[in-house]
Structure formats: structure tokens, C-alpha cells
Amino acid sequence: MEEVIPTRLAALAHPHRLAIFRLLMRRYPDRVAAGEIAEALGLKPSTLSAYLASLMRARLVTQTRDGTSLRYSADVTAVRQTFDYLFLDCCRGRPDLCSPMVSPLQTGAIPMADPKYNVLFICTGNSARSIFAESILRKEAGDRFNAFSAGTIPNSELNPFAVKVLTDKGHDVSVLRAKNVAEFIGPDAPHLDFVFTVCDQAANEECPPWEGQPVTAHWGMPDPVKAEGTDAQKSLAFQHAYGALRNRIVTFAALPFATLDRVALQQAVDDIARDVAGLSE
């Protein structure tokens, strides 16, 4: 371990390599295509290849082949080993020296400022997927959760196909509006216990750190707004998005929160992204 730690730290010392690593951590457990990484970070393919090779040599990133496409994912086991080593070696296991790093892992349950958990779903436009997620959680488990949604670049109005799906399924759409993530940052914002990104583009973007270190996860899915064809075909894409999100949220709401520590809860919400994604697609 002592030999690999300098290699990992050196790999992350370059701003572009660090940006790639941070993007893959935000997208975890997704495996992200090289082209998508290059587009999100504005990197040339040849330059990206060199950076990814360096991160893989440091064993911070793994590569898999999906047909003709190469996909990349953060190696979270290596990341944990690195932080464990730094804590035990550099900090000598002293929480008084490294408490900001380890305190979220030491809590038995998520600290709650209110009787309900506050959950924020983020998308780019806040016009369909994140609106679906907010509405589903409110309807399925509104007695235990306060559901919110926001966009990194919100549209001026909700997508009409999304509104129709929600109306047909008995949701109250009068409480919905497109909002910016800025509303959930600052001293007057609600304390967030969970933050989920539900579109890849939003997860690719840099967001400011959330106060209170909420549990975060990426539940990305295809954008129904981009569906082409007849109105019936477009409507079907929205139905599929709604169904896939409902599967995830029902599974999430059924978790035994009172018995899970922070690490187990983080693993559970990551597993939902792996195991429940696309069941309705």
C-alpha cells in the first residue's frame, strides 16, 4: 500500500485527472463512456485517453468494454483503501485530527433536523424526471419524507407530457413548479438528508458541496423529453421513465432506515441504481 499511495496522490494532483475522477465518483455506480466524459469536461479524446490511463495505473479507475465502447467507473474499493491508509498512517487513527473526513462514517443513523427525511431530486431542466420522482415519493411515503426537486438549468415550465402522466396517475400537480438548485443552498434552505441526481447531465456538472453531508446517489435514466416520433411514442417514453423511477423510489422508501448506519445506507441507495434501474423500460 505504501508504494501505491504516492502514485494515487500524484494521479489526482493534475486538475484534469482530478476532474475526471470527481465526475466518475458523482456518476458511481455508472460505467461512463469515454466520449461522454470527454464531452462533459471539454477534453480531446487523445488527451482523455492519457489521463484515464494514468488513473487506471493508479488503480483509481476501472475499464470495461461494452460492445465497441469503452466505459469507465471509479474503483471505490481502492478509494476506501486510500482514505483508510491516510487516516491510519498520517492521522494515526486520531478522529480529532481527521474528524471532517470520518465523522459521516461514524454516525449510527442519519442525523435528522425534522421528523421527516428531506429528499431532493435533481435533473437539468426540472421538467420531467425529477418532477416525477418528487411526486412519486410524496404520494408513496409522504408521511415519512419531504420531497423536493430542482434543476441545474430549470425550464420555464413543466413538460406537458410529464404533467399528463402525473395527472392520469392521480398526483397533485398544483404544487409543482420548475426550481433551481440554488433554492436549496444557503442558511434558509431545508436541511437535506438525501440528494439524488436522476439525469446523467446533472450528475456530470459540478455542484457545490451540500451542507450536512447528505447521503447522495446517482439514479440516472434516459431523458423522455428527447423521445421522437408520434405523440403516442413520446407519451410511452414518459410512462417508462415514470415506471422506472417508481420502482426505485418504492424500494428506497421500504429501506429499514432505523437499522442502517451511514455506510450501509449509502450501499443500499447505490444498489438501487444497479438493481432496480430499467425494470419498467
mmCIF file of C-alpha atoms in Angstrom:
data_model
loop_
_atom_site.group_PDB
_atom_site.id
_atom_site.type_symbol
_atom_site.label_atom_id
_atom_site.label_comp_id
_atom_site.label_asym_id
_atom_site.label_seq_id
_atom_site.Cartn_x
_atom_site.Cartn_y
_atom_site.Cartn_z
ATOM 1 C CA MET A 1 0.000 0.000 0.000
ATOM 2 C CA GLU A 2 2.848 2.396 0.788
ATOM 3 C CA GLU A 3 4.058 2.085 -2.811
ATOM 4 C CA VAL A 4 0.686 2.744 -4.448
ATOM 5 C CA ILE A 5 -0.399 5.717 -2.320
ATOM 6 C CA PRO A 6 2.120 8.174 -3.861
ATOM 7 C CA THR A 7 1.015 7.024 -7.339
ATOM 8 C CA ARG A 8 -2.638 7.681 -6.497
ATOM 9 C CA LEU A 9 -1.955 11.063 -4.979
ATOM 10 C CA ALA A 10 0.200 12.029 -7.979
ATOM 11 C CA ALA A 11 -2.553 10.948 -10.378
ATOM 12 C CA LEU A 12 -5.066 13.181 -8.587
ATOM 13 C CA ALA A 13 -2.646 16.112 -8.420
ATOM 14 C CA HIS A 14 -3.397 17.058 -12.043
ATOM 15 C CA PRO A 15 -6.560 19.221 -12.334
ATOM 16 C CA HIS A 16 -7.978 17.398 -15.368
ATOM 17 C CA ARG A 17 -7.346 13.943 -13.928
ATOM 18 C CA LEU A 18 -8.965 15.086 -10.697
ATOM 19 C CA ALA A 19 -11.962 16.388 -12.671
ATOM 20 C CA ILE A 20 -12.361 13.002 -14.387
ATOM 21 C CA PHE A 21 -12.141 11.181 -11.068
ATOM 22 C CA ARG A 22 -14.697 13.509 -9.456
ATOM 23 C CA LEU A 23 -17.098 13.041 -12.366
ATOM 24 C CA LEU A 24 -16.843 9.254 -12.088
ATOM 25 C CA MET A 25 -17.413 9.445 -8.339
ATOM 26 C CA ARG A 26 -20.553 11.526 -8.903
ATOM 27 C CA ARG A 27 -21.769 9.029 -11.509
ATOM 28 C CA TYR A 28 -20.957 5.929 -9.406
ATOM 29 C CA PRO A 29 -22.037 3.146 -9.829
ATOM 30 C CA ASP A 30 -22.480 4.022 -13.516
ATOM 31 C CA ARG A 31 -19.919 2.983 -16.091
ATOM 32 C CA VAL A 32 -19.469 6.094 -18.239
ATOM 33 C CA ALA A 33 -18.478 6.059 -21.905
ATOM 34 C CA ALA A 34 -15.220 7.801 -22.763
ATOM 35 C CA GLY A 35 -16.989 10.050 -25.254
ATOM 36 C CA GLU A 36 -19.401 11.269 -22.621
ATOM 37 C CA ILE A 37 -16.558 12.086 -20.236
ATOM 38 C CA ALA A 38 -14.728 13.995 -22.972
ATOM 39 C CA GLU A 39 -17.837 15.986 -23.872
ATOM 40 C CA ALA A 40 -18.720 16.790 -20.261
ATOM 41 C CA LEU A 41 -15.203 18.046 -19.455
ATOM 42 C CA GLY A 42 -14.293 19.525 -22.844
ATOM 43 C CA LEU A 43 -11.311 17.212 -23.380
ATOM 44 C CA LYS A 44 -9.863 15.885 -26.640
ATOM 45 C CA PRO A 45 -10.164 12.061 -26.984
ATOM 46 C CA SER A 46 -6.392 11.566 -27.146
ATOM 47 C CA THR A 47 -5.843 13.719 -24.058
ATOM 48 C CA LEU A 48 -8.634 11.929 -22.184
ATOM 49 C CA SER A 49 -7.076 8.563 -23.042
ATOM 50 C CA ALA A 50 -3.778 9.578 -21.452
ATOM 51 C CA TYR A 51 -5.497 10.851 -18.320
ATOM 52 C CA LEU A 52 -7.616 7.706 -17.974
ATOM 53 C CA ALA A 53 -4.550 5.509 -18.455
ATOM 54 C CA SER A 54 -2.834 7.325 -15.591
ATOM 55 C CA LEU A 55 -5.868 6.899 -13.316
ATOM 56 C CA MET A 56 -6.061 3.191 -14.199
ATOM 57 C CA ARG A 57 -2.353 2.696 -13.451
ATOM 58 C CA ALA A 58 -3.057 4.202 -10.042
ATOM 59 C CA ARG A 59 -5.979 1.753 -9.725
ATOM 60 C CA LEU A 60 -8.448 4.557 -9.073
ATOM 61 C CA VAL A 61 -10.489 3.838 -12.208
ATOM 62 C CA THR A 62 -11.596 0.601 -13.870
ATOM 63 C CA GLN A 63 -12.305 -0.005 -17.563
ATOM 64 C CA THR A 64 -14.848 -2.343 -19.155
ATOM 65 C CA ARG A 65 -15.849 -2.935 -22.760
ATOM 66 C CA ASP A 66 -19.489 -2.642 -23.808
ATOM 67 C CA GLY A 67 -19.619 -3.718 -27.450
ATOM 68 C CA THR A 68 -17.350 -1.270 -29.260
ATOM 69 C CA SER A 69 -17.451 1.274 -26.440
ATOM 70 C CA LEU A 70 -15.066 1.556 -23.515
ATOM 71 C CA ARG A 71 -16.687 2.536 -20.225
ATOM 72 C CA TYR A 72 -15.088 3.739 -17.029
ATOM 73 C CA SER A 73 -16.022 3.658 -13.370
ATOM 74 C CA ALA A 74 -14.431 4.799 -10.126
ATOM 75 C CA ASP A 75 -12.817 1.975 -8.158
ATOM 76 C CA VAL A 76 -14.431 2.710 -4.796
ATOM 77 C CA THR A 77 -12.601 -0.156 -3.082
ATOM 78 C CA ALA A 78 -9.282 1.475 -3.930
ATOM 79 C CA VAL A 79 -10.625 4.860 -2.832
ATOM 80 C CA ARG A 80 -11.644 3.444 0.550
ATOM 81 C CA GLN A 81 -8.273 1.748 0.961
ATOM 82 C CA THR A 82 -6.525 5.036 0.202
ATOM 83 C CA PHE A 83 -8.514 7.024 2.753
ATOM 84 C CA ASP A 84 -8.177 4.256 5.341
ATOM 85 C CA TYR A 85 -4.409 4.253 4.890
ATOM 86 C CA LEU A 86 -4.153 8.038 5.115
ATOM 87 C CA PHE A 87 -6.304 8.098 8.235
ATOM 88 C CA LEU A 88 -4.444 5.295 9.993
ATOM 89 C CA ASP A 89 -0.972 6.379 8.898
ATOM 90 C CA CYS A 90 -0.969 10.167 8.523
ATOM 91 C CA CYS A 91 -3.575 10.879 11.216
ATOM 92 C CA ARG A 92 -2.544 7.895 13.357
ATOM 93 C CA GLY A 93 -6.209 6.983 13.632
ATOM 94 C CA ARG A 94 -6.978 10.179 15.553
ATOM 95 C CA PRO A 95 -10.523 11.447 14.878
ATOM 96 C CA ASP A 96 -9.629 14.801 16.473
ATOM 97 C CA LEU A 97 -7.198 15.363 13.577
ATOM 98 C CA CYS A 98 -9.284 13.959 10.727
ATOM 99 C CA SER A 99 -12.846 14.253 12.040
ATOM 100 C CA PRO A 100 -14.271 16.076 8.973
ATOM 101 C CA MET A 101 -13.272 13.061 6.889
ATOM 102 C CA VAL A 102 -14.502 10.287 9.147
ATOM 103 C CA SER A 103 -17.455 11.775 11.020
ATOM 104 C CA PRO A 104 -20.099 10.815 8.422
ATOM 105 C CA LEU A 105 -18.993 7.203 8.710
ATOM 106 C CA GLN A 106 -19.128 7.149 12.494
ATOM 107 C CA THR A 107 -22.794 8.056 12.847
ATOM 108 C CA GLY A 108 -25.149 5.172 13.500
ATOM 109 C CA ALA A 109 -28.162 6.815 11.877
ATOM 110 C CA ILE A 110 -28.599 9.891 9.721
ATOM 111 C CA PRO A 111 -28.975 12.993 11.889
ATOM 112 C CA MET A 112 -32.423 14.456 11.324
ATOM 113 C CA ALA A 113 -33.309 18.089 11.823
ATOM 114 C CA ASP A 114 -37.024 17.382 11.343
ATOM 115 C CA PRO A 115 -39.402 14.457 11.996
ATOM 116 C CA LYS A 116 -39.199 13.614 8.273
ATOM 117 C CA TYR A 117 -36.293 12.929 5.968
ATOM 118 C CA ASN A 118 -35.770 15.674 3.374
ATOM 119 C CA VAL A 119 -35.064 14.297 -0.104
ATOM 120 C CA LEU A 120 -34.001 16.346 -3.145
ATOM 121 C CA PHE A 121 -34.109 15.004 -6.717
ATOM 122 C CA ILE A 122 -32.007 16.878 -9.270
ATOM 123 C CA CYS A 123 -32.198 16.956 -13.053
ATOM 124 C CA THR A 124 -31.080 19.530 -15.584
ATOM 125 C CA GLY A 125 -34.417 21.046 -16.593
ATOM 126 C CA ASN A 126 -36.597 20.001 -13.617
ATOM 127 C CA SER A 127 -39.441 19.443 -16.049
ATOM 128 C CA ALA A 128 -39.943 15.644 -16.106
ATOM 129 C CA ARG A 129 -37.756 13.057 -14.340
ATOM 130 C CA SER A 130 -37.049 14.974 -11.138
ATOM 131 C CA ILE A 131 -40.678 16.150 -11.065
ATOM 132 C CA PHE A 132 -41.774 12.510 -11.392
ATOM 133 C CA ALA A 133 -39.510 11.496 -8.506
ATOM 134 C CA GLU A 134 -40.731 14.297 -6.240
ATOM 135 C CA SER A 135 -44.371 13.439 -6.948
ATOM 136 C CA ILE A 136 -43.939 9.682 -6.534
ATOM 137 C CA LEU A 137 -42.149 9.946 -3.187
ATOM 138 C CA ARG A 138 -44.731 12.410 -1.886
ATOM 139 C CA LYS A 139 -47.583 10.093 -2.860
ATOM 140 C CA GLU A 140 -45.979 6.793 -1.814
ATOM 141 C CA ALA A 141 -44.410 7.849 1.500
ATOM 142 C CA GLY A 142 -45.242 11.484 2.177
ATOM 143 C CA ASP A 143 -45.812 10.752 5.857
ATOM 144 C CA ARG A 144 -42.099 9.947 6.270
ATOM 145 C CA PHE A 145 -40.427 12.157 3.651
ATOM 146 C CA ASN A 146 -40.445 15.755 2.458
ATOM 147 C CA ALA A 147 -39.889 15.510 -1.297
ATOM 148 C CA PHE A 148 -38.287 18.277 -3.353
ATOM 149 C CA SER A 149 -36.925 18.595 -6.878
ATOM 150 C CA ALA A 150 -34.789 21.142 -8.698
ATOM 151 C CA GLY A 151 -32.863 21.714 -11.910
ATOM 152 C CA THR A 152 -29.336 22.868 -12.610
ATOM 153 C CA ILE A 153 -30.746 24.884 -15.532
ATOM 154 C CA PRO A 154 -34.519 24.689 -14.955
ATOM 155 C CA ASN A 155 -37.011 25.107 -17.781
ATOM 156 C CA SER A 156 -39.567 27.866 -17.503
ATOM 157 C CA GLU A 157 -42.419 25.360 -17.376
ATOM 158 C CA LEU A 158 -43.074 21.677 -16.747
ATOM 159 C CA ASN A 159 -43.175 19.304 -19.694
ATOM 160 C CA PRO A 160 -46.821 18.795 -20.746
ATOM 161 C CA PHE A 161 -46.337 15.042 -21.303
ATOM 162 C CA ALA A 162 -44.961 14.721 -17.765
ATOM 163 C CA VAL A 163 -47.855 16.698 -16.321
ATOM 164 C CA LYS A 164 -50.358 14.470 -18.142
ATOM 165 C CA VAL A 165 -48.736 11.273 -16.832
ATOM 166 C CA LEU A 166 -48.841 12.599 -13.280
ATOM 167 C CA THR A 167 -52.430 13.777 -13.618
ATOM 168 C CA ASP A 168 -53.553 10.441 -15.065
ATOM 169 C CA LYS A 169 -51.913 8.631 -12.131
ATOM 170 C CA GLY A 170 -53.666 10.750 -9.537
ATOM 171 C CA HIS A 171 -50.858 13.091 -8.463
ATOM 172 C CA ASP A 172 -51.496 16.644 -7.315
ATOM 173 C CA VAL A 173 -49.682 18.755 -9.923
ATOM 174 C CA SER A 174 -50.774 22.093 -8.451
ATOM 175 C CA VAL A 175 -47.834 22.007 -6.023
ATOM 176 C CA LEU A 176 -45.245 21.521 -8.768
ATOM 177 C CA ARG A 177 -43.037 24.147 -10.396
ATOM 178 C CA ALA A 178 -39.605 24.242 -12.019
ATOM 179 C CA LYS A 179 -36.964 25.314 -9.478
ATOM 180 C CA ASN A 180 -33.223 25.981 -9.435
ATOM 181 C CA VAL A 181 -30.861 24.077 -7.132
ATOM 182 C CA ALA A 182 -29.860 27.471 -5.726
ATOM 183 C CA GLU A 183 -33.091 27.405 -3.698
ATOM 184 C CA PHE A 184 -31.649 24.500 -1.698
ATOM 185 C CA ILE A 185 -28.328 26.122 -0.852
ATOM 186 C CA GLY A 186 -27.744 28.579 1.967
ATOM 187 C CA PRO A 187 -28.904 29.229 5.512
ATOM 188 C CA ASP A 188 -32.620 29.381 4.659
ATOM 189 C CA ALA A 189 -32.649 26.129 2.685
ATOM 190 C CA PRO A 190 -34.073 22.937 4.198
ATOM 191 C CA HIS A 191 -31.575 20.529 5.756
ATOM 192 C CA LEU A 192 -31.202 17.719 3.201
ATOM 193 C CA ASP A 193 -30.846 14.079 4.242
ATOM 194 C CA PHE A 194 -30.702 12.625 0.710
ATOM 195 C CA VAL A 195 -29.781 14.098 -2.689
ATOM 196 C CA PHE A 196 -30.325 12.047 -5.858
ATOM 197 C CA THR A 197 -29.418 13.021 -9.410
ATOM 198 C CA VAL A 198 -31.787 11.420 -11.908
ATOM 199 C CA CYS A 199 -30.151 12.503 -15.151
ATOM 200 C CA ASP A 200 -26.581 11.982 -16.326
ATOM 201 C CA GLN A 201 -26.037 15.573 -17.427
ATOM 202 C CA ALA A 202 -26.861 16.937 -13.980
ATOM 203 C CA ALA A 203 -24.512 14.402 -12.369
ATOM 204 C CA ASN A 204 -21.743 15.407 -14.789
ATOM 205 C CA GLU A 205 -21.978 19.017 -13.637
ATOM 206 C CA GLU A 206 -20.101 20.377 -10.649
ATOM 207 C CA CYS A 207 -22.435 21.168 -7.767
ATOM 208 C CA PRO A 208 -21.406 22.921 -4.564
ATOM 209 C CA PRO A 209 -20.947 20.650 -1.543
ATOM 210 C CA TRP A 210 -24.185 20.111 0.342
ATOM 211 C CA GLU A 211 -24.299 21.279 3.937
ATOM 212 C CA GLY A 212 -24.677 18.495 6.467
ATOM 213 C CA GLN A 213 -23.240 15.887 4.059
ATOM 214 C CA PRO A 214 -26.486 14.208 2.961
ATOM 215 C CA VAL A 215 -26.422 10.705 1.515
ATOM 216 C CA THR A 216 -26.110 11.103 -2.255
ATOM 217 C CA ALA A 217 -26.578 8.756 -5.201
ATOM 218 C CA HIS A 218 -26.960 8.843 -8.967
ATOM 219 C CA TRP A 219 -30.120 7.254 -10.359
ATOM 220 C CA GLY A 220 -29.649 8.253 -13.988
ATOM 221 C CA MET A 221 -32.056 7.232 -16.718
ATOM 222 C CA PRO A 222 -32.811 8.181 -20.349
ATOM 223 C CA ASP A 223 -34.447 11.566 -20.894
ATOM 224 C CA PRO A 224 -38.050 11.092 -22.087
ATOM 225 C CA VAL A 225 -38.080 14.703 -23.325
ATOM 226 C CA LYS A 226 -35.689 13.609 -26.097
ATOM 227 C CA ALA A 227 -38.062 10.905 -27.360
ATOM 228 C CA GLU A 228 -39.008 11.276 -31.017
ATOM 229 C CA GLY A 229 -41.944 10.067 -33.064
ATOM 230 C CA THR A 230 -45.676 10.386 -32.624
ATOM 231 C CA ASP A 231 -47.318 11.775 -29.512
ATOM 232 C CA ALA A 232 -48.160 8.193 -28.532
ATOM 233 C CA GLN A 233 -44.494 7.186 -28.791
ATOM 234 C CA LYS A 234 -43.398 10.215 -26.786
ATOM 235 C CA SER A 235 -46.028 9.501 -24.150
ATOM 236 C CA LEU A 236 -44.747 5.924 -23.865
ATOM 237 C CA ALA A 237 -41.230 7.212 -23.120
ATOM 238 C CA PHE A 238 -42.617 9.278 -20.247
ATOM 239 C CA GLN A 239 -44.560 6.272 -18.958
ATOM 240 C CA HIS A 240 -41.373 4.197 -18.955
ATOM 241 C CA ALA A 241 -39.448 6.913 -17.077
ATOM 242 C CA TYR A 242 -42.227 7.173 -14.507
ATOM 243 C CA GLY A 243 -42.310 3.393 -14.009
ATOM 244 C CA ALA A 244 -38.542 3.051 -13.602
ATOM 245 C CA LEU A 245 -38.449 5.874 -11.071
ATOM 246 C CA ARG A 246 -41.385 4.456 -9.160
ATOM 247 C CA ASN A 247 -39.569 1.115 -8.838
ATOM 248 C CA ARG A 248 -36.537 2.853 -7.376
ATOM 249 C CA ILE A 249 -38.496 5.071 -5.014
ATOM 250 C CA VAL A 250 -40.721 2.297 -3.673
ATOM 251 C CA THR A 251 -37.573 0.267 -2.969
ATOM 252 C CA PHE A 252 -35.917 3.280 -1.325
ATOM 253 C CA ALA A 253 -38.934 4.062 0.880
ATOM 254 C CA ALA A 254 -39.019 0.439 2.082
ATOM 255 C CA LEU A 255 -35.428 0.515 3.412
ATOM 256 C CA PRO A 256 -35.105 -0.141 7.179
ATOM 257 C CA PHE A 257 -33.649 3.301 7.914
ATOM 258 C CA ALA A 258 -33.660 2.864 11.695
ATOM 259 C CA THR A 259 -31.368 -0.186 11.481
ATOM 260 C CA LEU A 260 -28.890 1.032 8.835
ATOM 261 C CA ASP A 261 -25.750 3.005 9.581
ATOM 262 C CA ARG A 262 -24.428 5.569 7.131
ATOM 263 C CA VAL A 263 -22.204 3.150 5.229
ATOM 264 C CA ALA A 264 -24.943 0.531 4.859
ATOM 265 C CA LEU A 265 -27.443 3.157 3.760
ATOM 266 C CA GLN A 266 -25.077 4.521 1.123
ATOM 267 C CA GLN A 267 -24.549 0.994 -0.178
ATOM 268 C CA ALA A 268 -28.303 0.442 -0.277
ATOM 269 C CA VAL A 269 -29.049 3.535 -2.373
ATOM 270 C CA ASP A 270 -26.200 2.659 -4.744
ATOM 271 C CA ASP A 271 -27.581 -0.858 -5.078
ATOM 272 C CA ILE A 272 -30.971 0.573 -6.045
ATOM 273 C CA ALA A 273 -29.296 2.254 -9.015
ATOM 274 C CA ARG A 274 -27.769 -1.086 -10.076
ATOM 275 C CA ASP A 275 -30.594 -3.493 -9.357
ATOM 276 C CA VAL A 276 -33.802 -1.549 -9.960
ATOM 277 C CA ALA A 277 -32.777 0.588 -12.929
ATOM 278 C CA GLY A 278 -34.773 -0.086 -16.036
ATOM 279 C CA LEU A 279 -37.216 -2.635 -14.656
ATOM 280 C CA SER A 280 -40.059 -0.752 -16.329
ATOM 281 C CA GLU A 281 -38.232 0.058 -19.545
#
